[in-house]
Amino acid sequence: MQLARFQAAKTFILYDAHSVCDALPASQIDPTLFSTTYWHRQGAVVGEAPGRGTSLFVQAGTQQWVLRHYRRGGLIGRINRARYLWTGLERTRAFRELRLTAELHARSLPVPPPVAACVWRSGLSYQAALITQRLAGSRALAERLIDADPELLERVGTTVARFHAAGLDHVDLNARNLLVDAEDRVWLIDLDRCRLRRPGAWQAANLDRLARSLAKFDAPPGAMAVIRRGYQAWPAVTPRAG
């Protein structure tokens, strides 16, 4: 399946599912491709990502995709693992994340190219899934911390600053949602529940969340200070106090 450059999203309905597609031709994307069973039967599953949900790496023609189904965490996840309240198609988590990812990608910010999202509505609730392109050779920053040099850590800070300058409030900024590819370029993933905002206290809150994540993954002493140095060096962002 060859994907064209991002163009205006096309929305279509197949069976009981609503899909929005940023890959052309749209006829290549249908709800079947959001089924983990489908990819397993095709023998096209090439890996799996850590996390609370079912996130598979699949071989789609000459590309690899990441298929992620939305899952709840915490106490509510023990009761209701995958269903969300229906408040309209464009307000679903999958559609909002896909459109935000597409906008940031169009601005040349380092996010995975979006492919498609799908929502299955049932009465007052829905389930959802998202497909993005897999970043070849990438590893989570959490896996690189032990050998991360100051140059890479400063690049992490600069990358976060670029997103903040664009107004992105990443509500789950952690060492697993920052990826480092084979050329040491830094990428940001998992934009679920994120949004574009004016500068504010959320910027410092994002950095504080990342600092807690680094401590959780036993980052070397001073790693966060180096990241903050890279962040401060980016001229287009002014951090705000929390």
mmCIF file of C-alpha atoms in Angstrom:
data_model
loop_
_atom_site.group_PDB
_atom_site.id
_atom_site.type_symbol
_atom_site.label_atom_id
_atom_site.label_comp_id
_atom_site.label_asym_id
_atom_site.label_seq_id
_atom_site.Cartn_x
_atom_site.Cartn_y
_atom_site.Cartn_z
ATOM 1 C CA MET A 1 0.000 0.000 0.000
ATOM 2 C CA GLN A 2 1.644 3.197 -1.159
ATOM 3 C CA LEU A 3 0.665 6.307 0.783
ATOM 4 C CA ALA A 4 0.581 9.759 -0.749
ATOM 5 C CA ARG A 5 1.567 12.980 0.978
ATOM 6 C CA PHE A 6 -0.980 14.214 3.531
ATOM 7 C CA GLN A 7 -3.947 15.903 1.934
ATOM 8 C CA ALA A 8 -7.298 17.097 3.237
ATOM 9 C CA ALA A 9 -8.864 14.329 5.314
ATOM 10 C CA LYS A 10 -11.689 12.400 3.736
ATOM 11 C CA THR A 11 -14.448 10.996 5.915
ATOM 12 C CA PHE A 12 -16.472 7.989 4.908
ATOM 13 C CA ILE A 13 -18.711 5.364 6.510
ATOM 14 C CA LEU A 14 -18.375 1.619 6.048
ATOM 15 C CA TYR A 15 -20.513 -0.935 7.883
ATOM 16 C CA ASP A 16 -21.027 0.354 11.451
ATOM 17 C CA ALA A 17 -17.736 2.228 11.534
ATOM 18 C CA HIS A 18 -16.801 5.836 10.879
ATOM 19 C CA SER A 19 -13.322 6.315 9.436
ATOM 20 C CA VAL A 20 -11.228 9.334 8.599
ATOM 21 C CA CYS A 21 -8.272 8.812 6.355
ATOM 22 C CA ASP A 22 -5.164 10.893 5.684
ATOM 23 C CA ALA A 23 -3.794 8.358 3.207
ATOM 24 C CA LEU A 24 -4.774 8.298 -0.411
ATOM 25 C CA PRO A 25 -6.461 6.570 -2.086
ATOM 26 C CA ALA A 26 -8.990 6.344 0.722
ATOM 27 C CA SER A 27 -10.433 3.137 -0.695
ATOM 28 C CA GLN A 28 -7.383 1.327 0.688
ATOM 29 C CA ILE A 29 -8.481 2.041 4.251
ATOM 30 C CA ASP A 30 -11.518 0.264 5.657
ATOM 31 C CA PRO A 31 -12.481 -0.896 9.161
ATOM 32 C CA THR A 32 -10.986 -4.335 8.553
ATOM 33 C CA LEU A 33 -7.509 -2.813 8.683
ATOM 34 C CA PHE A 34 -8.126 -1.676 12.260
ATOM 35 C CA SER A 35 -8.624 -5.264 13.421
ATOM 36 C CA THR A 36 -5.704 -6.901 15.207
ATOM 37 C CA THR A 37 -7.148 -10.263 14.180
ATOM 38 C CA TYR A 38 -6.885 -9.285 10.518
ATOM 39 C CA TRP A 39 -3.170 -8.525 10.747
ATOM 40 C CA HIS A 40 -2.436 -11.685 12.721
ATOM 41 C CA ARG A 41 -4.230 -13.769 10.092
ATOM 42 C CA GLN A 42 -2.214 -12.061 7.371
ATOM 43 C CA GLY A 43 0.987 -12.921 9.216
ATOM 44 C CA ALA A 44 1.849 -9.229 9.029
ATOM 45 C CA VAL A 45 2.433 -8.457 12.725
ATOM 46 C CA VAL A 46 6.103 -7.587 13.159
ATOM 47 C CA GLY A 47 6.112 -6.381 16.746
ATOM 48 C CA GLU A 48 4.223 -4.852 19.624
ATOM 49 C CA ALA A 49 4.658 -1.651 21.593
ATOM 50 C CA PRO A 50 4.476 -1.459 25.395
ATOM 51 C CA GLY A 51 1.496 0.242 26.984
ATOM 52 C CA ARG A 52 -1.947 -0.372 28.348
ATOM 53 C CA GLY A 53 -3.538 -0.996 24.963
ATOM 54 C CA THR A 54 -3.056 -3.278 22.031
ATOM 55 C CA SER A 55 -0.463 -1.469 19.911
ATOM 56 C CA LEU A 56 0.835 -3.554 17.047
ATOM 57 C CA PHE A 57 3.539 -2.943 14.467
ATOM 58 C CA VAL A 58 2.241 -4.278 11.153
ATOM 59 C CA GLN A 59 3.707 -4.628 7.681
ATOM 60 C CA ALA A 60 1.497 -2.762 5.208
ATOM 61 C CA GLY A 61 3.026 -3.193 1.790
ATOM 62 C CA THR A 62 6.363 -1.392 1.778
ATOM 63 C CA GLN A 63 5.581 0.489 5.001
ATOM 64 C CA GLN A 64 5.197 -0.425 8.627
ATOM 65 C CA TRP A 65 2.275 0.976 10.562
ATOM 66 C CA VAL A 66 1.464 1.302 14.245
ATOM 67 C CA LEU A 67 -2.098 0.219 15.033
ATOM 68 C CA ARG A 68 -3.260 1.429 18.426
ATOM 69 C CA HIS A 69 -6.632 0.773 20.017
ATOM 70 C CA TYR A 70 -7.721 3.253 22.664
ATOM 71 C CA ARG A 71 -7.774 1.800 26.172
ATOM 72 C CA ARG A 72 -8.630 3.301 29.528
ATOM 73 C CA GLY A 73 -6.223 3.145 32.441
ATOM 74 C CA GLY A 74 -6.592 3.502 36.180
ATOM 75 C CA LEU A 75 -9.553 2.349 38.225
ATOM 76 C CA ILE A 76 -12.127 3.117 35.534
ATOM 77 C CA GLY A 77 -10.197 0.897 33.135
ATOM 78 C CA ARG A 78 -10.959 -2.105 35.327
ATOM 79 C CA ILE A 79 -14.663 -1.551 34.767
ATOM 80 C CA ASN A 80 -14.769 -0.022 31.290
ATOM 81 C CA ARG A 81 -11.631 -0.799 29.305
ATOM 82 C CA ALA A 82 -12.387 0.426 25.824
ATOM 83 C CA ARG A 83 -15.633 2.414 25.589
ATOM 84 C CA TYR A 84 -15.987 6.199 25.647
ATOM 85 C CA LEU A 85 -18.983 8.516 25.789
ATOM 86 C CA TRP A 86 -20.251 9.541 22.347
ATOM 87 C CA THR A 87 -20.491 13.336 21.985
ATOM 88 C CA GLY A 88 -20.084 13.582 18.216
ATOM 89 C CA LEU A 89 -17.766 12.176 15.589
ATOM 90 C CA GLU A 90 -15.305 15.060 15.499
ATOM 91 C CA ARG A 91 -15.019 14.979 19.294
ATOM 92 C CA THR A 92 -13.955 11.342 19.450
ATOM 93 C CA ARG A 93 -10.447 10.777 20.735
ATOM 94 C CA ALA A 94 -9.277 9.072 17.554
ATOM 95 C CA PHE A 95 -10.469 11.793 15.179
ATOM 96 C CA ARG A 96 -9.103 14.558 17.378
ATOM 97 C CA GLU A 97 -5.703 12.890 17.697
ATOM 98 C CA LEU A 98 -5.464 12.164 13.982
ATOM 99 C CA ARG A 99 -6.336 15.725 12.985
ATOM 100 C CA LEU A 100 -3.895 17.190 15.532
ATOM 101 C CA THR A 101 -1.147 14.852 14.344
ATOM 102 C CA ALA A 102 -1.883 15.806 10.747
ATOM 103 C CA GLU A 103 -1.683 19.520 11.558
ATOM 104 C CA LEU A 104 1.651 19.183 13.361
ATOM 105 C CA HIS A 105 2.999 16.991 10.576
ATOM 106 C CA ALA A 106 1.963 19.635 8.043
ATOM 107 C CA ARG A 107 3.974 22.159 10.070
ATOM 108 C CA SER A 108 7.059 19.914 9.671
ATOM 109 C CA LEU A 109 7.159 19.056 13.356
ATOM 110 C CA PRO A 110 8.605 15.613 14.207
ATOM 111 C CA VAL A 111 5.502 13.452 14.662
ATOM 112 C CA PRO A 112 4.759 10.140 12.924
ATOM 113 C CA PRO A 113 2.914 10.670 9.633
ATOM 114 C CA PRO A 114 -0.792 9.964 10.239
ATOM 115 C CA VAL A 115 -2.566 7.266 8.252
ATOM 116 C CA ALA A 116 -6.153 6.821 9.452
ATOM 117 C CA ALA A 117 -8.522 6.646 12.422
ATOM 118 C CA CYS A 118 -11.638 4.579 12.966
ATOM 119 C CA VAL A 119 -14.556 4.867 15.387
ATOM 120 C CA TRP A 120 -17.175 2.234 16.104
ATOM 121 C CA ARG A 121 -20.311 3.753 17.618
ATOM 122 C CA SER A 122 -22.796 1.776 19.685
ATOM 123 C CA GLY A 123 -25.607 3.920 21.085
ATOM 124 C CA LEU A 124 -24.155 6.422 23.516
ATOM 125 C CA SER A 125 -20.655 4.971 23.476
ATOM 126 C CA TYR A 126 -17.882 4.237 21.017
ATOM 127 C CA GLN A 127 -14.584 2.420 20.582
ATOM 128 C CA ALA A 128 -11.716 3.744 18.510
ATOM 129 C CA ALA A 129 -8.363 2.987 16.907
ATOM 130 C CA LEU A 130 -5.611 4.956 15.198
ATOM 131 C CA ILE A 131 -2.990 4.079 12.583
ATOM 132 C CA THR A 132 0.229 6.035 12.111
ATOM 133 C CA GLN A 133 3.389 5.222 10.225
ATOM 134 C CA ARG A 134 6.092 3.509 12.231
ATOM 135 C CA LEU A 135 9.341 5.434 12.601
ATOM 136 C CA ALA A 136 12.019 3.099 11.278
ATOM 137 C CA GLY A 137 14.805 2.263 13.694
ATOM 138 C CA SER A 138 13.342 4.330 16.532
ATOM 139 C CA ARG A 139 13.581 3.512 20.226
ATOM 140 C CA ALA A 140 11.944 5.145 23.205
ATOM 141 C CA LEU A 141 14.074 7.688 25.038
ATOM 142 C CA ALA A 142 13.528 5.496 28.115
ATOM 143 C CA GLU A 143 15.640 2.823 26.404
ATOM 144 C CA ARG A 144 18.368 5.283 25.429
ATOM 145 C CA LEU A 145 18.856 7.018 28.757
ATOM 146 C CA ILE A 146 21.695 4.788 29.905
ATOM 147 C CA ASP A 147 23.880 5.807 26.948
ATOM 148 C CA ALA A 148 22.390 9.205 26.096
ATOM 149 C CA ASP A 149 25.079 11.835 25.646
ATOM 150 C CA PRO A 150 24.542 15.544 26.410
ATOM 151 C CA GLU A 151 24.054 16.348 22.722
ATOM 152 C CA LEU A 152 21.109 13.950 22.470
ATOM 153 C CA LEU A 153 19.578 15.181 25.722
ATOM 154 C CA GLU A 154 19.854 18.789 24.596
ATOM 155 C CA ARG A 155 18.162 17.778 21.343
ATOM 156 C CA VAL A 156 15.301 16.319 23.404
ATOM 157 C CA GLY A 157 14.898 19.662 25.134
ATOM 158 C CA THR A 158 15.020 21.566 21.862
ATOM 159 C CA THR A 159 12.392 19.260 20.379
ATOM 160 C CA VAL A 160 10.035 19.802 23.304
ATOM 161 C CA ALA A 161 10.606 23.561 22.985
ATOM 162 C CA ARG A 162 9.675 23.442 19.299
ATOM 163 C CA PHE A 163 6.370 21.805 20.131
ATOM 164 C CA HIS A 164 5.720 24.285 22.925
ATOM 165 C CA ALA A 165 6.434 27.152 20.561
ATOM 166 C CA ALA A 166 3.778 25.672 18.260
ATOM 167 C CA GLY A 167 1.382 25.623 21.222
ATOM 168 C CA LEU A 168 1.230 21.860 21.851
ATOM 169 C CA ASP A 169 0.293 20.891 25.388
ATOM 170 C CA HIS A 170 1.357 17.224 25.616
ATOM 171 C CA VAL A 171 -0.539 15.939 28.631
ATOM 172 C CA ASP A 172 1.560 12.766 28.915
ATOM 173 C CA LEU A 173 5.087 13.914 28.138
ATOM 174 C CA ASN A 174 7.282 11.053 29.275
ATOM 175 C CA ALA A 175 10.358 9.107 28.250
ATOM 176 C CA ARG A 176 8.303 6.542 26.334
ATOM 177 C CA ASN A 177 6.481 9.118 24.230
ATOM 178 C CA LEU A 178 9.751 10.608 23.012
ATOM 179 C CA LEU A 179 11.419 8.454 20.366
ATOM 180 C CA VAL A 180 14.968 8.586 19.053
ATOM 181 C CA ASP A 181 15.592 7.224 15.558
ATOM 182 C CA ALA A 182 18.737 5.685 14.074
ATOM 183 C CA GLU A 183 20.076 9.147 13.214
ATOM 184 C CA ASP A 184 19.419 10.435 16.758
ATOM 185 C CA ARG A 185 16.513 12.595 15.631
ATOM 186 C CA VAL A 186 13.888 13.072 18.329
ATOM 187 C CA TRP A 187 10.182 12.477 17.690
ATOM 188 C CA LEU A 188 7.047 12.957 19.775
ATOM 189 C CA ILE A 189 4.235 10.398 19.770
ATOM 190 C CA ASP A 190 0.888 9.659 21.452
ATOM 191 C CA LEU A 191 -1.068 12.900 21.135
ATOM 192 C CA ASP A 192 -4.237 11.501 22.721
ATOM 193 C CA ARG A 193 -6.026 14.258 24.684
ATOM 194 C CA CYS A 194 -3.356 16.799 23.684
ATOM 195 C CA ARG A 195 -4.288 20.210 22.275
ATOM 196 C CA LEU A 196 -2.935 23.483 20.969
ATOM 197 C CA ARG A 197 -2.929 26.325 23.507
ATOM 198 C CA ARG A 198 -1.526 29.735 24.166
ATOM 199 C CA PRO A 199 1.655 29.877 26.324
ATOM 200 C CA GLY A 200 0.973 29.251 29.996
ATOM 201 C CA ALA A 201 1.696 27.215 33.104
ATOM 202 C CA TRP A 202 1.108 24.001 31.166
ATOM 203 C CA GLN A 203 4.583 24.353 29.616
ATOM 204 C CA ALA A 204 6.309 24.002 32.975
ATOM 205 C CA ALA A 205 3.871 21.230 33.917
ATOM 206 C CA ASN A 206 4.893 19.284 30.793
ATOM 207 C CA LEU A 207 8.565 19.569 31.731
ATOM 208 C CA ASP A 208 7.882 18.570 35.330
ATOM 209 C CA ARG A 209 6.038 15.483 34.110
ATOM 210 C CA LEU A 210 9.005 14.577 31.926
ATOM 211 C CA ALA A 211 11.339 15.029 34.903
ATOM 212 C CA ARG A 212 9.264 12.583 36.963
ATOM 213 C CA SER A 213 9.357 10.135 34.084
ATOM 214 C CA LEU A 214 13.147 10.324 33.865
ATOM 215 C CA ALA A 215 13.398 9.566 37.567
ATOM 216 C CA LYS A 216 11.101 6.576 37.095
ATOM 217 C CA PHE A 217 13.374 5.204 34.374
ATOM 218 C CA ASP A 218 16.539 5.813 36.440
ATOM 219 C CA ALA A 219 18.002 8.467 34.179
ATOM 220 C CA PRO A 220 21.596 9.464 34.941
ATOM 221 C CA PRO A 221 21.961 12.353 37.412
ATOM 222 C CA GLY A 222 21.673 15.698 35.708
ATOM 223 C CA ALA A 223 19.879 14.367 32.606
ATOM 224 C CA MET A 224 16.866 16.598 33.097
ATOM 225 C CA ALA A 225 19.099 19.630 33.658
ATOM 226 C CA VAL A 226 20.681 19.027 30.247
ATOM 227 C CA ILE A 227 17.240 18.650 28.657
ATOM 228 C CA ARG A 228 16.169 21.946 30.215
ATOM 229 C CA ARG A 229 19.318 23.572 28.860
ATOM 230 C CA GLY A 230 18.381 22.476 25.356
ATOM 231 C CA TYR A 231 14.841 23.696 25.967
ATOM 232 C CA GLN A 232 16.013 27.132 27.095
ATOM 233 C CA ALA A 233 18.280 27.431 24.067
ATOM 234 C CA TRP A 234 15.347 27.356 21.663
ATOM 235 C CA PRO A 235 14.664 31.052 20.950
ATOM 236 C CA ALA A 236 10.977 30.836 20.094
ATOM 237 C CA VAL A 237 9.650 29.616 23.421
ATOM 238 C CA THR A 238 9.388 31.312 26.800
ATOM 239 C CA PRO A 239 8.806 28.885 29.699
ATOM 240 C CA ARG A 240 6.221 29.933 32.212
ATOM 241 C CA ALA A 241 6.255 29.213 35.907
ATOM 242 C CA GLY A 242 3.889 26.543 37.142
#
